[in-house]
Amino acid sequence: MSGSIKKCSFANIITSIRYWIFHSITIHSLFIAGWLFVSIGLAYDVFESPYPNEYFIESRQGIPLITCRFVSLEQLDEFSRYF
């Protein structure tokens, strides 16, 4: 055999200094990366969602509600022209 896998208990892993050093860096860096992803606007561009200041603009103040199920396709076409 080329090598064997050393098995450790969960308690040994949690109490290990190497575990806490590694996770004290990765957890904080993931949080900062996520915050930057949203704060610089890249999340809005990647997922094609409107920026917070584009939700309620002057030309779009009404709520898009479908009121009749028989003409729902026409209403969706009308809504898509405004949104």
CSV table of N, CA and C in Angstrom, one decimal:
chain,number,residue,atom,x,y,z
A,1,MET,N,0.8,-1.2,0.0
A,1,MET,CA,0.0,0.0,0.0
A,1,MET,C,0.9,1.2,0.0
A,2,SER,N,0.4,2.2,-0.7
A,2,SER,CA,1.1,3.5,-0.8
A,2,SER,C,1.0,4.4,0.5
A,3,GLY,N,-0.2,4.3,1.1
A,3,GLY,CA,-0.4,5.1,2.3
A,3,GLY,C,-1.7,4.7,3.0
A,4,SER,N,-1.8,5.1,4.2
A,4,SER,CA,-3.1,4.8,4.9
A,4,SER,C,-3.7,6.1,5.4
A,5,ILE,N,-5.0,6.0,5.6
A,5,ILE,CA,-5.7,7.2,6.1
A,5,ILE,C,-5.7,7.1,7.6
A,6,LYS,N,-5.3,8.2,8.3
A,6,LYS,CA,-5.3,8.2,9.7
A,6,LYS,C,-6.7,8.8,10.1
A,7,LYS,N,-7.4,8.0,10.9
A,7,LYS,CA,-8.7,8.5,11.4
A,7,LYS,C,-8.6,9.1,12.7
A,8,CYS,N,-9.2,10.3,12.8
A,8,CYS,CA,-9.3,11.1,14.1
A,8,CYS,C,-10.7,11.2,14.5
A,9,SER,N,-10.9,11.3,15.8
A,9,SER,CA,-12.2,11.5,16.3
A,9,SER,C,-12.6,13.0,16.1
A,10,PHE,N,-13.9,13.2,16.1
A,10,PHE,CA,-14.4,14.6,16.0
A,10,PHE,C,-13.9,15.5,17.1
A,11,ALA,N,-13.8,15.0,18.3
A,11,ALA,CA,-13.3,15.8,19.4
A,11,ALA,C,-11.9,16.2,19.2
A,12,ASN,N,-11.1,15.3,18.7
A,12,ASN,CA,-9.7,15.6,18.4
A,12,ASN,C,-9.5,16.7,17.3
A,13,ILE,N,-10.4,16.7,16.4
A,13,ILE,CA,-10.4,17.7,15.3
A,13,ILE,C,-10.8,19.1,15.9
A,14,ILE,N,-11.8,19.1,16.6
A,14,ILE,CA,-12.3,20.4,17.2
A,14,ILE,C,-11.4,21.0,18.1
A,15,THR,N,-10.7,20.2,18.9
A,15,THR,CA,-9.7,20.8,19.9
A,15,THR,C,-8.3,21.0,19.3
A,16,SER,N,-8.2,20.7,18.0
A,16,SER,CA,-6.9,21.0,17.4
A,16,SER,C,-6.6,22.4,17.1
A,17,ILE,N,-5.4,22.9,17.4
A,17,ILE,CA,-5.0,24.3,17.1
A,17,ILE,C,-5.0,24.5,15.6
A,18,ARG,N,-4.6,23.6,14.8
A,18,ARG,CA,-4.6,23.7,13.3
A,18,ARG,C,-6.0,24.0,12.8
A,19,TYR,N,-7.0,23.3,13.4
A,19,TYR,CA,-8.4,23.5,13.0
A,19,TYR,C,-8.8,25.0,13.2
A,20,TRP,N,-8.5,25.5,14.4
A,20,TRP,CA,-9.0,26.9,14.7
A,20,TRP,C,-8.2,27.9,13.9
A,21,ILE,N,-6.9,27.7,13.7
A,21,ILE,CA,-6.2,28.6,12.9
A,21,ILE,C,-6.7,28.7,11.4
A,22,PHE,N,-7.0,27.5,10.9
A,22,PHE,CA,-7.5,27.5,9.5
A,22,PHE,C,-8.9,28.1,9.4
A,23,HIS,N,-9.8,27.8,10.4
A,23,HIS,CA,-11.2,28.3,10.3
A,23,HIS,C,-11.3,29.7,10.7
A,24,SER,N,-10.4,30.2,11.6
A,24,SER,CA,-10.4,31.6,11.9
A,24,SER,C,-10.0,32.5,10.7
A,25,ILE,N,-9.3,32.0,9.8
A,25,ILE,CA,-9.0,32.7,8.6
A,25,ILE,C,-10.1,32.5,7.5
A,26,THR,N,-10.5,31.3,7.3
A,26,THR,CA,-11.5,31.1,6.2
A,26,THR,C,-12.9,31.6,6.4
A,27,ILE,N,-13.4,31.5,7.6
A,27,ILE,CA,-14.7,32.0,7.9
A,27,ILE,C,-14.8,33.5,7.7
A,28,HIS,N,-13.8,34.2,8.2
A,28,HIS,CA,-13.8,35.7,8.1
A,28,HIS,C,-13.6,36.1,6.6
A,29,SER,N,-12.7,35.4,5.9
A,29,SER,CA,-12.5,35.8,4.5
A,29,SER,C,-13.7,35.5,3.7
A,30,LEU,N,-14.5,34.4,3.9
A,30,LEU,CA,-15.7,34.2,3.2
A,30,LEU,C,-16.7,35.3,3.5
A,31,PHE,N,-16.8,35.7,4.7
A,31,PHE,CA,-17.7,36.8,5.0
A,31,PHE,C,-17.4,38.1,4.3
A,32,ILE,N,-16.1,38.4,4.3
A,32,ILE,CA,-15.6,39.6,3.7
A,32,ILE,C,-15.8,39.5,2.2
A,33,ALA,N,-15.6,38.4,1.6
A,33,ALA,CA,-15.8,38.2,0.2
A,33,ALA,C,-17.2,38.3,-0.2
A,34,GLY,N,-18.1,37.8,0.6
A,34,GLY,CA,-19.5,37.9,0.3
A,34,GLY,C,-20.0,39.4,0.4
A,35,TRP,N,-19.5,40.1,1.4
A,35,TRP,CA,-19.9,41.5,1.6
A,35,TRP,C,-19.4,42.3,0.4
A,36,LEU,N,-18.2,42.1,0.0
A,36,LEU,CA,-17.6,42.8,-1.2
A,36,LEU,C,-18.4,42.5,-2.4
A,37,PHE,N,-18.8,41.2,-2.6
A,37,PHE,CA,-19.6,40.8,-3.8
A,37,PHE,C,-20.9,41.6,-3.9
A,38,VAL,N,-21.5,41.8,-2.8
A,38,VAL,CA,-22.8,42.6,-2.8
A,38,VAL,C,-22.5,44.1,-2.8
A,39,SER,N,-21.6,44.6,-2.0
A,39,SER,CA,-21.4,46.0,-1.9
A,39,SER,C,-20.9,46.7,-3.1
A,40,ILE,N,-20.0,46.0,-4.0
A,40,ILE,CA,-19.5,46.6,-5.2
A,40,ILE,C,-20.5,46.5,-6.3
A,41,GLY,N,-21.6,45.7,-6.1
A,41,GLY,CA,-22.6,45.6,-7.2
A,41,GLY,C,-22.4,44.4,-8.1
A,42,LEU,N,-21.4,43.6,-7.9
A,42,LEU,CA,-21.2,42.5,-8.8
A,42,LEU,C,-22.3,41.4,-8.7
A,43,ALA,N,-22.9,41.3,-7.5
A,43,ALA,CA,-24.0,40.3,-7.3
A,43,ALA,C,-25.2,40.7,-8.1
A,44,TYR,N,-25.5,42.0,-8.3
A,44,TYR,CA,-26.6,42.5,-9.1
A,44,TYR,C,-26.4,42.2,-10.5
A,45,ASP,N,-25.1,42.4,-11.0
A,45,ASP,CA,-24.8,42.1,-12.4
A,45,ASP,C,-24.8,40.6,-12.7
A,46,VAL,N,-24.3,39.8,-11.8
A,46,VAL,CA,-24.2,38.4,-12.1
A,46,VAL,C,-25.6,37.7,-12.1
A,47,PHE,N,-26.4,38.1,-11.2
A,47,PHE,CA,-27.8,37.5,-11.1
A,47,PHE,C,-28.8,38.3,-11.8
A,48,GLU,N,-28.4,39.4,-12.5
A,48,GLU,CA,-29.3,40.2,-13.3
A,48,GLU,C,-30.5,40.7,-12.5
A,49,SER,N,-30.3,41.1,-11.3
A,49,SER,CA,-31.4,41.7,-10.5
A,49,SER,C,-31.2,43.2,-10.4
A,50,PRO,N,-32.3,43.9,-10.3
A,50,PRO,CA,-32.1,45.4,-10.3
A,50,PRO,C,-31.4,45.9,-9.0
A,51,TYR,N,-30.7,47.0,-9.2
A,51,TYR,CA,-30.0,47.6,-8.0
A,51,TYR,C,-31.1,48.1,-7.1
A,52,PRO,N,-30.7,48.4,-5.8
A,52,PRO,CA,-31.8,48.8,-4.9
A,52,PRO,C,-32.4,50.2,-5.3
A,53,ASN,N,-31.7,51.0,-6.0
A,53,ASN,CA,-32.3,52.3,-6.4
A,53,ASN,C,-33.1,52.2,-7.7
A,54,GLU,N,-33.2,51.0,-8.3
A,54,GLU,CA,-34.0,50.8,-9.5
A,54,GLU,C,-35.3,50.1,-9.3
A,55,TYR,N,-35.7,49.7,-8.1
A,55,TYR,CA,-36.9,49.0,-7.9
A,55,TYR,C,-38.1,49.9,-8.1
A,56,PHE,N,-38.1,51.1,-7.6
A,56,PHE,CA,-39.3,52.0,-7.7
A,56,PHE,C,-38.9,53.2,-8.4
A,57,ILE,N,-38.9,53.2,-9.8
A,57,ILE,CA,-38.6,54.4,-10.5
A,57,ILE,C,-39.8,55.1,-10.9
A,58,GLU,N,-39.7,56.3,-11.5
A,58,GLU,CA,-40.9,57.1,-11.8
A,58,GLU,C,-41.9,56.4,-12.8
A,59,SER,N,-41.4,55.7,-13.8
A,59,SER,CA,-42.3,55.1,-14.8
A,59,SER,C,-42.9,53.8,-14.3
A,60,ARG,N,-42.5,53.3,-13.1
A,60,ARG,CA,-42.9,52.0,-12.6
A,60,ARG,C,-43.4,52.2,-11.2
A,61,GLN,N,-44.5,52.8,-10.9
A,61,GLN,CA,-44.9,53.0,-9.5
A,61,GLN,C,-46.0,52.0,-9.2
A,62,GLY,N,-46.7,51.3,-10.1
A,62,GLY,CA,-47.7,50.4,-9.8
A,62,GLY,C,-47.2,49.0,-9.5
A,63,ILE,N,-48.1,48.2,-8.9
A,63,ILE,CA,-47.8,46.8,-8.6
A,63,ILE,C,-48.3,45.9,-9.7
A,64,PRO,N,-47.4,45.1,-10.2
A,64,PRO,CA,-47.9,44.2,-11.3
A,64,PRO,C,-48.7,43.0,-10.8
A,65,LEU,N,-50.0,43.2,-10.8
A,65,LEU,CA,-50.9,42.1,-10.4
A,65,LEU,C,-51.7,41.6,-11.6
A,66,ILE,N,-51.8,40.3,-11.6
A,66,ILE,CA,-52.7,39.6,-12.6
A,66,ILE,C,-54.1,39.5,-12.0
A,67,THR,N,-55.0,40.2,-12.6
A,67,THR,CA,-56.4,40.3,-12.1
A,67,THR,C,-57.4,39.3,-12.7
A,68,CYS,N,-57.1,38.8,-13.9
A,68,CYS,CA,-58.1,37.9,-14.5
A,68,CYS,C,-57.3,36.7,-15.1
A,69,ARG,N,-57.7,35.5,-14.8
A,69,ARG,CA,-56.9,34.4,-15.3
A,69,ARG,C,-57.1,34.1,-16.8
A,70,PHE,N,-58.1,34.7,-17.4
A,70,PHE,CA,-58.4,34.4,-18.8
A,70,PHE,C,-57.5,35.3,-19.7
A,71,VAL,N,-57.1,36.4,-19.2
A,71,VAL,CA,-56.3,37.3,-20.0
A,71,VAL,C,-54.9,37.5,-19.4
A,72,SER,N,-54.5,36.5,-18.7
A,72,SER,CA,-53.2,36.6,-18.0
A,72,SER,C,-52.0,36.8,-18.9
A,73,LEU,N,-52.0,36.1,-20.1
A,73,LEU,CA,-50.9,36.3,-21.0
A,73,LEU,C,-50.8,37.7,-21.5
A,74,GLU,N,-51.9,38.4,-21.8
A,74,GLU,CA,-51.9,39.7,-22.2
A,74,GLU,C,-51.4,40.7,-21.1
A,75,GLN,N,-51.8,40.4,-19.9
A,75,GLN,CA,-51.3,41.2,-18.8
A,75,GLN,C,-49.8,41.0,-18.5
A,76,LEU,N,-49.4,39.8,-18.7
A,76,LEU,CA,-47.9,39.6,-18.6
A,76,LEU,C,-47.1,40.3,-19.6
A,77,ASP,N,-47.7,40.3,-20.9
A,77,ASP,CA,-47.0,41.0,-21.9
A,77,ASP,C,-47.0,42.5,-21.6
A,78,GLU,N,-48.1,43.0,-21.1
A,78,GLU,CA,-48.1,44.4,-20.7
A,78,GLU,C,-47.1,44.8,-19.6
A,79,PHE,N,-47.0,43.9,-18.6
A,79,PHE,CA,-46.1,44.1,-17.5
A,79,PHE,C,-44.7,44.0,-18.0
A,80,SER,N,-44.4,43.2,-19.0
A,80,SER,CA,-43.0,43.0,-19.4
A,80,SER,C,-42.5,44.2,-20.2
A,81,ARG,N,-43.5,45.0,-20.8
A,81,ARG,CA,-43.1,46.2,-21.4
A,81,ARG,C,-42.6,47.3,-20.4
A,82,TYR,N,-43.1,47.3,-19.2
A,82,TYR,CA,-42.7,48.2,-18.2
A,82,TYR,C,-41.6,47.8,-17.4
A,83,PHE,N,-41.3,46.5,-17.3
A,83,PHE,CA,-40.3,46.1,-16.4
A,83,PHE,C,-39.1,45.6,-17.1
